Short mmCIF file of C-alpha atoms and ligand atoms in Angstrom, two decimals:
data_model
loop_
_atom_site.label_atom_id
_atom_site.label_comp_id
_atom_site.label_asym_id
_atom_site.label_seq_id
_atom_site.Cartn_x
_atom_site.Cartn_y
_atom_site.Cartn_z
CA MET A 15 0.00 0.00 0.00
CA ARG A 16 0.96 3.65 -0.28
CA ILE A 17 0.76 5.10 3.22
CA LEU A 18 0.92 8.71 4.41
CA VAL A 19 2.21 9.41 7.91
CA THR A 20 1.66 13.03 8.98
CA GLY A 21 4.04 14.01 11.76
CA GLY A 22 6.27 11.24 10.39
CA ALA A 23 9.51 12.92 11.45
CA GLY A 24 8.42 13.07 15.09
CA PHE A 25 9.00 10.56 17.87
CA LEU A 26 6.12 8.12 17.21
CA GLY A 27 5.82 8.96 13.51
CA SER A 28 9.41 7.97 12.79
CA HIS A 29 8.94 4.56 14.47
CA LEU A 30 5.74 4.06 12.49
CA CYS A 31 7.40 5.00 9.15
CA GLU A 32 10.23 2.56 9.88
CA ARG A 33 7.85 -0.27 10.74
CA LEU A 34 5.64 0.31 7.66
CA LEU A 35 8.69 0.38 5.37
CA ASN A 36 9.91 -2.89 6.93
CA GLU A 37 6.51 -4.38 6.16
CA GLY A 38 7.04 -3.57 2.47
CA HIS A 39 4.80 -0.52 2.04
CA ASP A 40 5.52 2.74 0.23
CA VAL A 41 5.66 5.47 2.87
CA ILE A 42 5.19 9.22 2.49
CA CYS A 43 6.35 11.08 5.56
CA LEU A 44 4.82 14.56 5.84
CA ASP A 45 6.10 17.00 8.46
CA ASN A 46 6.63 20.72 9.07
CA PHE A 47 9.56 19.95 11.44
CA PHE A 48 8.07 21.94 14.32
CA THR A 49 9.03 19.27 16.86
CA GLY A 50 10.19 16.56 14.47
CA SER A 51 13.68 16.21 13.03
CA LYS A 52 15.34 14.89 9.89
CA ASN A 53 17.69 12.97 12.21
CA ASN A 54 14.73 10.76 13.18
CA ILE A 55 14.21 9.57 9.61
CA ILE A 56 17.62 10.04 7.98
CA HIS A 57 18.19 6.26 8.11
CA LEU A 58 15.05 5.73 6.00
CA MET A 59 16.05 8.14 3.22
CA ASP A 60 18.02 5.52 1.27
CA SER A 61 14.90 3.45 0.64
CA HIS A 62 13.29 4.07 -2.76
CA ARG A 63 9.92 3.36 -1.06
CA PHE A 64 10.33 6.34 1.31
CA GLU A 65 9.41 9.93 0.43
CA LEU A 66 9.62 13.05 2.56
CA VAL A 67 7.28 16.03 2.09
CA ARG A 68 7.83 19.26 4.02
CA HIS A 69 4.32 20.55 4.53
CA ASP A 70 2.07 22.00 7.22
CA ILE A 71 -1.26 20.14 7.53
CA THR A 72 -3.11 23.36 8.30
CA GLU A 73 -2.75 23.93 4.52
CA PRO A 74 -4.58 21.65 2.06
CA ILE A 75 -2.65 19.03 0.10
CA LEU A 76 -3.66 16.17 -2.18
CA LEU A 77 -1.72 12.91 -2.25
CA GLU A 78 -2.90 9.63 -3.77
CA VAL A 79 -2.65 7.20 -0.87
CA ASP A 80 -4.45 4.16 0.56
CA ARG A 81 -3.92 4.94 4.24
CA ILE A 82 -3.42 8.11 6.28
CA TYR A 83 -2.01 8.02 9.81
CA ASN A 84 -2.68 11.53 11.16
CA LEU A 85 -0.05 12.07 13.84
CA ALA A 86 0.92 15.68 13.10
CA CYS A 87 0.56 17.69 16.32
CA PRO A 88 3.05 18.65 19.02
CA ALA A 89 2.52 16.27 21.94
CA SER A 90 4.53 17.62 24.86
CA PRO A 91 2.94 20.30 27.08
CA VAL A 92 5.97 22.58 26.60
CA HIS A 93 5.69 22.40 22.82
CA TYR A 94 1.91 22.51 22.43
CA GLN A 95 1.71 25.50 24.79
CA TYR A 96 4.46 27.38 22.88
CA ASN A 97 1.96 28.51 20.21
CA PRO A 98 -1.44 27.37 21.50
CA VAL A 99 -3.46 28.91 18.66
CA LYS A 100 -1.36 26.97 16.18
CA THR A 101 -1.86 23.79 18.20
CA THR A 102 -5.64 24.13 17.93
CA LYS A 103 -5.34 24.94 14.20
CA THR A 104 -3.24 21.82 13.65
CA SER A 105 -5.84 19.58 15.29
CA VAL A 106 -8.88 21.29 13.76
CA MET A 107 -7.88 22.66 10.32
CA GLY A 108 -5.22 19.98 9.91
CA THR A 109 -7.68 17.16 10.60
CA ILE A 110 -10.25 18.74 8.25
CA ASN A 111 -7.61 18.84 5.51
CA MET A 112 -6.61 15.21 6.09
CA LEU A 113 -10.25 14.08 6.21
CA GLY A 114 -10.95 16.00 3.01
CA MET A 115 -8.08 14.18 1.35
CA ALA A 116 -9.26 10.81 2.71
CA LYS A 117 -12.72 11.50 1.31
CA ARG A 118 -11.39 12.54 -2.10
CA VAL A 119 -8.98 9.64 -2.63
CA LYS A 120 -11.03 7.10 -0.62
CA ALA A 121 -8.23 6.42 1.83
CA ARG A 122 -8.71 4.96 5.30
CA ILE A 123 -7.63 7.48 7.94
CA LEU A 124 -6.49 6.91 11.52
CA GLN A 125 -6.46 9.78 13.99
CA ALA A 126 -3.87 9.82 16.79
CA SER A 127 -6.06 11.01 19.63
CA THR A 128 -5.02 11.05 23.24
CA SER A 129 -5.83 10.20 26.84
CA GLU A 130 -6.02 14.00 27.27
CA VAL A 131 -9.58 13.81 25.92
CA TYR A 132 -10.36 12.49 29.44
CA GLY A 133 -8.76 15.62 30.98
CA ASP A 134 -8.28 15.28 34.76
CA PRO A 135 -10.30 12.06 34.93
CA GLN A 136 -12.78 11.32 37.69
CA VAL A 137 -13.24 7.77 36.43
CA HIS A 138 -10.28 5.47 37.05
CA PRO A 139 -9.00 3.60 35.09
CA GLN A 140 -10.33 5.33 31.98
CA THR A 141 -12.58 3.41 29.60
CA GLU A 142 -13.59 4.65 26.16
CA ALA A 143 -17.15 5.17 27.44
CA TYR A 144 -15.98 7.98 29.77
CA TRP A 145 -16.64 11.47 28.38
CA GLY A 146 -13.91 13.15 30.37
CA ASN A 147 -13.31 16.13 32.60
CA VAL A 148 -11.60 18.78 30.48
CA ASN A 149 -11.09 22.43 31.37
CA PRO A 150 -12.08 24.30 28.18
CA ILE A 151 -10.18 27.51 29.07
CA GLY A 152 -6.94 26.34 30.67
CA ILE A 153 -3.38 26.14 29.36
CA ARG A 154 -3.80 22.49 28.26
CA SER A 155 -7.08 23.21 26.45
CA CYS A 156 -5.51 24.01 23.06
CA TYR A 157 -4.32 20.41 22.95
CA ASP A 158 -7.18 18.67 24.77
CA GLU A 159 -10.04 20.48 23.06
CA GLY A 160 -8.26 20.41 19.69
CA LYS A 161 -7.99 16.63 19.95
CA ARG A 162 -11.62 16.35 21.07
CA VAL A 163 -12.78 18.37 18.04
CA ALA A 164 -10.58 16.20 15.83
CA GLU A 165 -12.47 13.13 17.12
CA THR A 166 -15.78 14.91 16.43
CA LEU A 167 -14.65 15.70 12.88
CA MET A 168 -13.62 12.10 12.33
CA MET A 169 -17.04 10.84 13.46
CA ASP A 170 -18.94 13.44 11.40
CA TYR A 171 -16.98 12.79 8.20
CA HIS A 172 -17.71 9.11 8.81
CA ARG A 173 -21.46 9.61 9.39
CA GLN A 174 -21.91 12.35 6.78
CA ASN A 175 -19.50 11.27 4.04
CA ASN A 176 -18.82 7.61 4.75
CA VAL A 177 -15.11 8.22 5.27
CA ASP A 178 -13.38 5.07 6.52
CA ILE A 179 -12.00 6.15 9.91
CA ARG A 180 -10.14 4.75 12.92
CA ILE A 181 -9.59 6.58 16.23
CA ILE A 182 -6.98 5.60 18.80
CA ARG A 183 -6.52 7.29 22.19
CA ILE A 184 -2.82 7.09 23.00
CA PHE A 185 -1.72 7.14 26.65
CA ASN A 186 1.79 8.32 27.68
CA THR A 187 4.26 6.66 25.34
CA TYR A 188 8.06 6.87 25.49
CA GLY A 189 11.16 5.55 23.79
CA PRO A 190 14.16 6.45 21.65
CA ARG A 191 13.83 9.60 19.47
CA MET A 192 11.79 11.59 21.97
CA ALA A 193 13.11 15.13 21.54
CA GLU A 194 15.72 16.02 24.17
CA ASN A 195 14.14 19.42 24.75
CA ASP A 196 10.47 18.49 24.77
CA GLY A 197 10.06 18.63 28.53
CA ARG A 198 8.12 15.38 28.90
CA VAL A 199 8.76 13.46 32.05
CA VAL A 200 10.57 10.47 30.53
CA SER A 201 13.12 12.46 28.54
CA ASN A 202 13.57 15.00 31.36
CA PHE A 203 14.19 12.40 34.07
CA ILE A 204 16.47 10.18 31.97
CA LEU A 205 18.59 13.12 30.81
CA GLN A 206 18.80 14.53 34.33
CA ALA A 207 19.76 11.10 35.69
CA LEU A 208 22.43 10.52 33.02
CA ARG A 209 23.96 13.93 33.78
CA ASN A 210 23.70 13.32 37.54
CA GLU A 211 21.62 16.49 37.81
CA GLU A 212 18.67 17.04 40.14
CA ILE A 213 15.51 15.18 39.07
CA THR A 214 12.66 17.69 38.87
CA VAL A 215 9.45 16.18 40.25
CA TYR A 216 6.53 18.60 39.80
CA GLY A 217 4.31 18.83 42.87
CA ASP A 218 4.64 16.11 45.50
CA GLY A 219 4.91 13.43 42.81
CA SER A 220 1.76 11.59 43.88
CA GLN A 221 0.13 12.12 40.46
CA THR A 222 0.14 8.93 38.39
CA ARG A 223 0.86 8.03 34.77
CA SER A 224 1.07 4.71 32.89
CA PHE A 225 3.89 4.44 30.37
CA CYS A 226 3.89 2.44 27.14
CA TYR A 227 6.98 1.67 25.04
CA ALA A 228 6.91 3.03 21.45
CA ASP A 229 7.23 -0.37 19.70
CA ASP A 230 4.17 -1.70 21.53
CA LEU A 231 2.19 1.40 20.67
CA VAL A 232 3.12 1.26 16.97
CA ASP A 233 2.03 -2.38 16.91
CA GLY A 234 -1.38 -1.43 18.35
CA MET A 235 -1.70 1.47 15.92
CA ILE A 236 -1.16 -0.75 12.87
CA ARG A 237 -3.50 -3.42 14.21
CA MET A 238 -6.21 -0.80 14.63
CA MET A 239 -5.66 0.62 11.13
CA GLU A 240 -5.97 -2.83 9.57
CA CYS A 241 -8.85 -4.04 11.76
CA ASP A 242 -12.11 -4.41 9.86
CA GLY A 243 -15.51 -3.54 11.30
CA PHE A 244 -14.24 -1.51 14.28
CA ILE A 245 -13.61 2.24 14.09
CA GLY A 246 -12.95 2.96 17.77
CA PRO A 247 -12.19 5.03 19.68
CA VAL A 248 -9.88 2.57 21.38
CA ASN A 249 -7.43 3.18 24.23
CA LEU A 250 -3.81 2.20 23.53
CA GLY A 251 -1.39 2.30 26.43
CA ASN A 252 0.24 0.27 29.15
CA PRO A 253 -2.01 -0.20 32.20
CA VAL A 254 0.95 -0.46 34.61
CA GLU A 255 0.48 2.69 36.72
CA ASN A 256 3.16 4.50 38.74
CA THR A 257 3.31 7.70 40.73
CA ILE A 258 5.73 10.21 39.25
CA LEU A 259 7.84 9.91 42.40
CA GLU A 260 8.11 6.12 41.99
CA PHE A 261 8.95 6.71 38.36
CA ALA A 262 11.82 9.08 39.28
CA GLU A 263 13.20 6.48 41.70
CA LYS A 264 13.01 3.75 39.03
CA ILE A 265 14.98 5.87 36.59
CA ILE A 266 17.67 6.64 39.17
CA THR A 267 18.04 2.88 39.79
CA ILE A 268 18.03 1.88 36.11
CA THR A 269 20.65 4.48 35.15
CA GLY A 270 22.74 3.97 38.31
CA SER A 271 22.65 7.73 38.77
CA SER A 272 23.75 9.75 41.80
CA SER A 273 20.99 12.32 41.16
CA CYS A 274 18.75 13.44 43.99
CA ILE A 275 15.09 14.36 43.67
CA ILE A 276 13.88 17.96 44.04
CA HIS A 277 10.31 19.29 43.85
CA LYS A 278 9.07 22.09 41.58
CA PRO A 279 5.59 23.64 41.31
CA LEU A 280 2.90 21.50 39.72
CA PRO A 281 1.77 22.96 36.36
CA GLN A 282 -1.82 24.17 36.09
CA ASP A 283 -4.45 21.48 35.32
CA ASP A 284 -1.91 18.64 35.59
CA PRO A 285 -4.06 15.44 35.63
CA LYS A 286 -3.88 13.68 39.02
CA GLN A 287 -4.25 10.14 37.72
CA ARG A 288 -4.14 8.32 34.43
CA GLN A 289 -4.38 4.64 33.58
CA PRO A 290 -5.89 3.07 30.47
CA ASP A 291 -8.47 0.34 30.61
CA ILE A 292 -7.39 -1.65 27.54
CA SER A 293 -10.13 -4.33 27.63
CA LEU A 294 -11.46 -3.11 24.28
CA ALA A 295 -8.03 -3.24 22.60
CA ARG A 296 -7.49 -6.76 23.96
CA GLU A 297 -10.90 -7.89 22.71
CA LYS A 298 -11.02 -6.21 19.30
CA LEU A 299 -7.33 -6.12 18.34
CA GLY A 300 -5.84 -8.93 20.41
CA TRP A 301 -3.39 -6.30 21.57
CA SER A 302 -1.64 -5.65 24.86
CA PRO A 303 1.84 -4.27 25.57
CA ALA A 304 4.67 -6.80 25.61
CA ILE A 305 7.61 -4.66 26.77
CA SER A 306 8.07 -4.09 30.50
CA LEU A 307 8.77 -0.64 31.90
CA GLU A 308 12.24 -1.74 33.04
CA THR A 309 13.19 -3.06 29.58
CA GLY A 310 11.75 -0.03 27.79
CA LEU A 311 13.43 2.45 30.12
CA ALA A 312 16.78 0.68 29.76
CA LYS A 313 16.53 0.93 25.95
CA THR A 314 15.51 4.58 26.15
CA ALA A 315 18.31 5.41 28.58
CA ALA A 316 20.79 3.71 26.23
CA TYR A 317 19.51 5.88 23.37
CA PHE A 318 19.87 9.12 25.33
CA ALA A 319 23.31 8.08 26.61
CA ALA A 320 24.41 7.60 22.98
CA GLN A 321 22.95 11.01 22.05
CA LEU A 322 24.84 12.67 24.91
CA ALA A 323 28.06 10.92 23.86
CA LYS A 324 27.65 12.39 20.34
CA GLY A 325 27.55 15.84 21.97
P1 LIG B 417 6.16 14.69 18.33
O1 LIG B 417 6.07 16.11 18.75
O2 LIG B 417 7.49 14.01 18.43
O3 LIG B 417 5.64 14.49 16.85
C1 LIG B 417 4.69 15.32 16.22
C2 LIG B 417 5.16 15.57 14.80
O4 LIG B 417 4.18 16.37 14.12
C3 LIG B 417 6.48 16.34 14.71
O5 LIG B 417 7.33 15.72 13.77
C4 LIG B 417 6.05 17.73 14.26
O6 LIG B 417 7.07 18.42 13.57
C5 LIG B 417 4.84 17.40 13.41
N1 LIG B 417 3.89 18.52 13.28
C6 LIG B 417 3.37 19.29 14.27
N2 LIG B 417 2.50 20.18 13.77
C7 LIG B 417 2.45 19.97 12.42
C8 LIG B 417 1.74 20.56 11.35
N3 LIG B 417 0.91 21.59 11.56
N4 LIG B 417 1.95 20.08 10.09
C9 LIG B 417 2.81 19.05 9.87
N5 LIG B 417 3.51 18.46 10.85
C10 LIG B 417 3.33 18.90 12.11
O7 LIG B 417 5.07 13.90 19.20
P2 LIG B 417 4.75 12.35 19.32
O8 LIG B 417 4.90 11.96 20.73
O9 LIG B 417 5.46 11.58 18.26
O10 LIG B 417 3.18 12.35 19.02
C11 LIG B 417 2.64 11.96 17.76
C12 LIG B 417 1.12 12.00 17.83
O11 LIG B 417 0.65 11.11 18.84
C13 LIG B 417 0.56 13.39 18.18
O12 LIG B 417 -0.61 13.61 17.42
C14 LIG B 417 0.21 13.27 19.64
O13 LIG B 417 -0.83 14.12 20.01
C15 LIG B 417 -0.19 11.81 19.75
N6 LIG B 417 0.01 11.31 21.12
C16 LIG B 417 1.25 11.04 21.61
C17 LIG B 417 1.40 10.61 22.92
C18 LIG B 417 2.75 10.27 23.49
O14 LIG B 417 2.83 9.95 24.69
N7 LIG B 417 3.83 10.28 22.76
C19 LIG B 417 0.29 10.48 23.75
C20 LIG B 417 -0.97 10.80 23.22
C21 LIG B 417 -1.10 11.20 21.90
N1 LIG B 418 6.65 15.98 35.28
C1 LIG B 418 7.54 16.10 36.33
N2 LIG B 418 8.81 16.56 36.04
C2 LIG B 418 9.20 16.87 34.77
C3 LIG B 418 8.28 16.73 33.71
C4 LIG B 418 7.00 16.29 34.00
O1 LIG B 418 7.23 15.81 37.50
O2 LIG B 418 10.38 17.27 34.61
C5 LIG B 418 5.29 15.45 35.59
C6 LIG B 418 4.14 16.30 35.04
O3 LIG B 418 3.80 17.32 35.95
C7 LIG B 418 3.04 15.24 34.90
C8 LIG B 418 3.82 13.96 34.54
O4 LIG B 418 5.16 14.20 34.95
O5 LIG B 418 2.39 15.05 36.13
C9 LIG B 418 3.79 13.65 33.05
O6 LIG B 418 4.18 14.79 32.36
P1 LIG B 418 4.38 14.83 30.77
O7 LIG B 418 4.63 16.24 30.39
O8 LIG B 418 5.39 13.82 30.36
O9 LIG B 418 2.99 14.31 30.17
P2 LIG B 418 1.45 14.60 30.49
O10 LIG B 418 1.32 15.54 31.65
O11 LIG B 418 0.93 15.18 29.23
O12 LIG B 418 0.92 13.26 30.81
#
């Protein structure tokens, strides 16, 4: 198949492009390089089945493809809050443009939605049936509400125009090729630990997250795209839940670091708890994560150590 990956030069997009190429597909990677990097995909450039398009999805484009994975959108709070109006435009206008293309060329389109549609959840763990608890006017809203509208657009193009859609709700995912400067907890803590710097826990560290390794997530994403008769939304993530404090301690142990933990103010609207209920993914896709947190963190730490050694 000919497959378009928007946001293909980003962290998850680059792993997806690599996997799809290995499966024998033709891959078009589209990116505006806001948070993505050519370094993430440079190793794919030699393949004659790989093409790179510099483009911003807030502008229309027409490409003849069979599948569209719509991943373009900054994902870390630091990056999506840098230009919040643009973040909303990317989710809203960008998704309209991608859905318009899907409709025109009759491609199947998968939207990378997020656990943030549940906001600061009052239901725990989160199932797909939960409608969420999102602040519409806070500093995370550009991302959360943008992604919620993107889901609405997906459903309406499906109901109104018969577009063949899939929606996944991704929970915190980590791994090699996360941007060093993106401020997410995994990259921050690993880099701080490797440099023996203070580990910055925001708040008292009692808030929880559940972390999924990139390879597992990409596997679930492809299964969902190729699953017939089920459009989602479906949660994809690792249900193993940790407090952020426990997570900091784990990273210190795994890296053998001499770092100590310090506390910094908790950002506004930071969700207190997050854990996916993945019963639906297990039932419909036969999917559950295979890589343990310890194994995934060791691989990620090895990647960042190599990056630091390069200077
Ligand atoms: P990332 O920031 O590494 O990747 C996003 C990519 O999209 C980057 O390459 C960026 O340059 C590109 N991009 C941003 N705006 C664009 C635009 N207007 N036009 C074209 N390209 C644009 O983030 P990621 O972690 O790889 O996330 C990928 C997708 O998965 C995002 O949609 C994100 O919301 C979703 N997601 C990720 C996680 C996670 O934990 N990693 C969790 C939930 C959802
Ligand atoms: N966090 C932290 N220290 C950091 C970066 C993040 O304690 O240096 C916390 C953050 O407040 C949140 C959790 O880690 O509670 C996950 O943050 P991240 O930005 O990775 O993702 P999200 O909040 O979107 O789940």
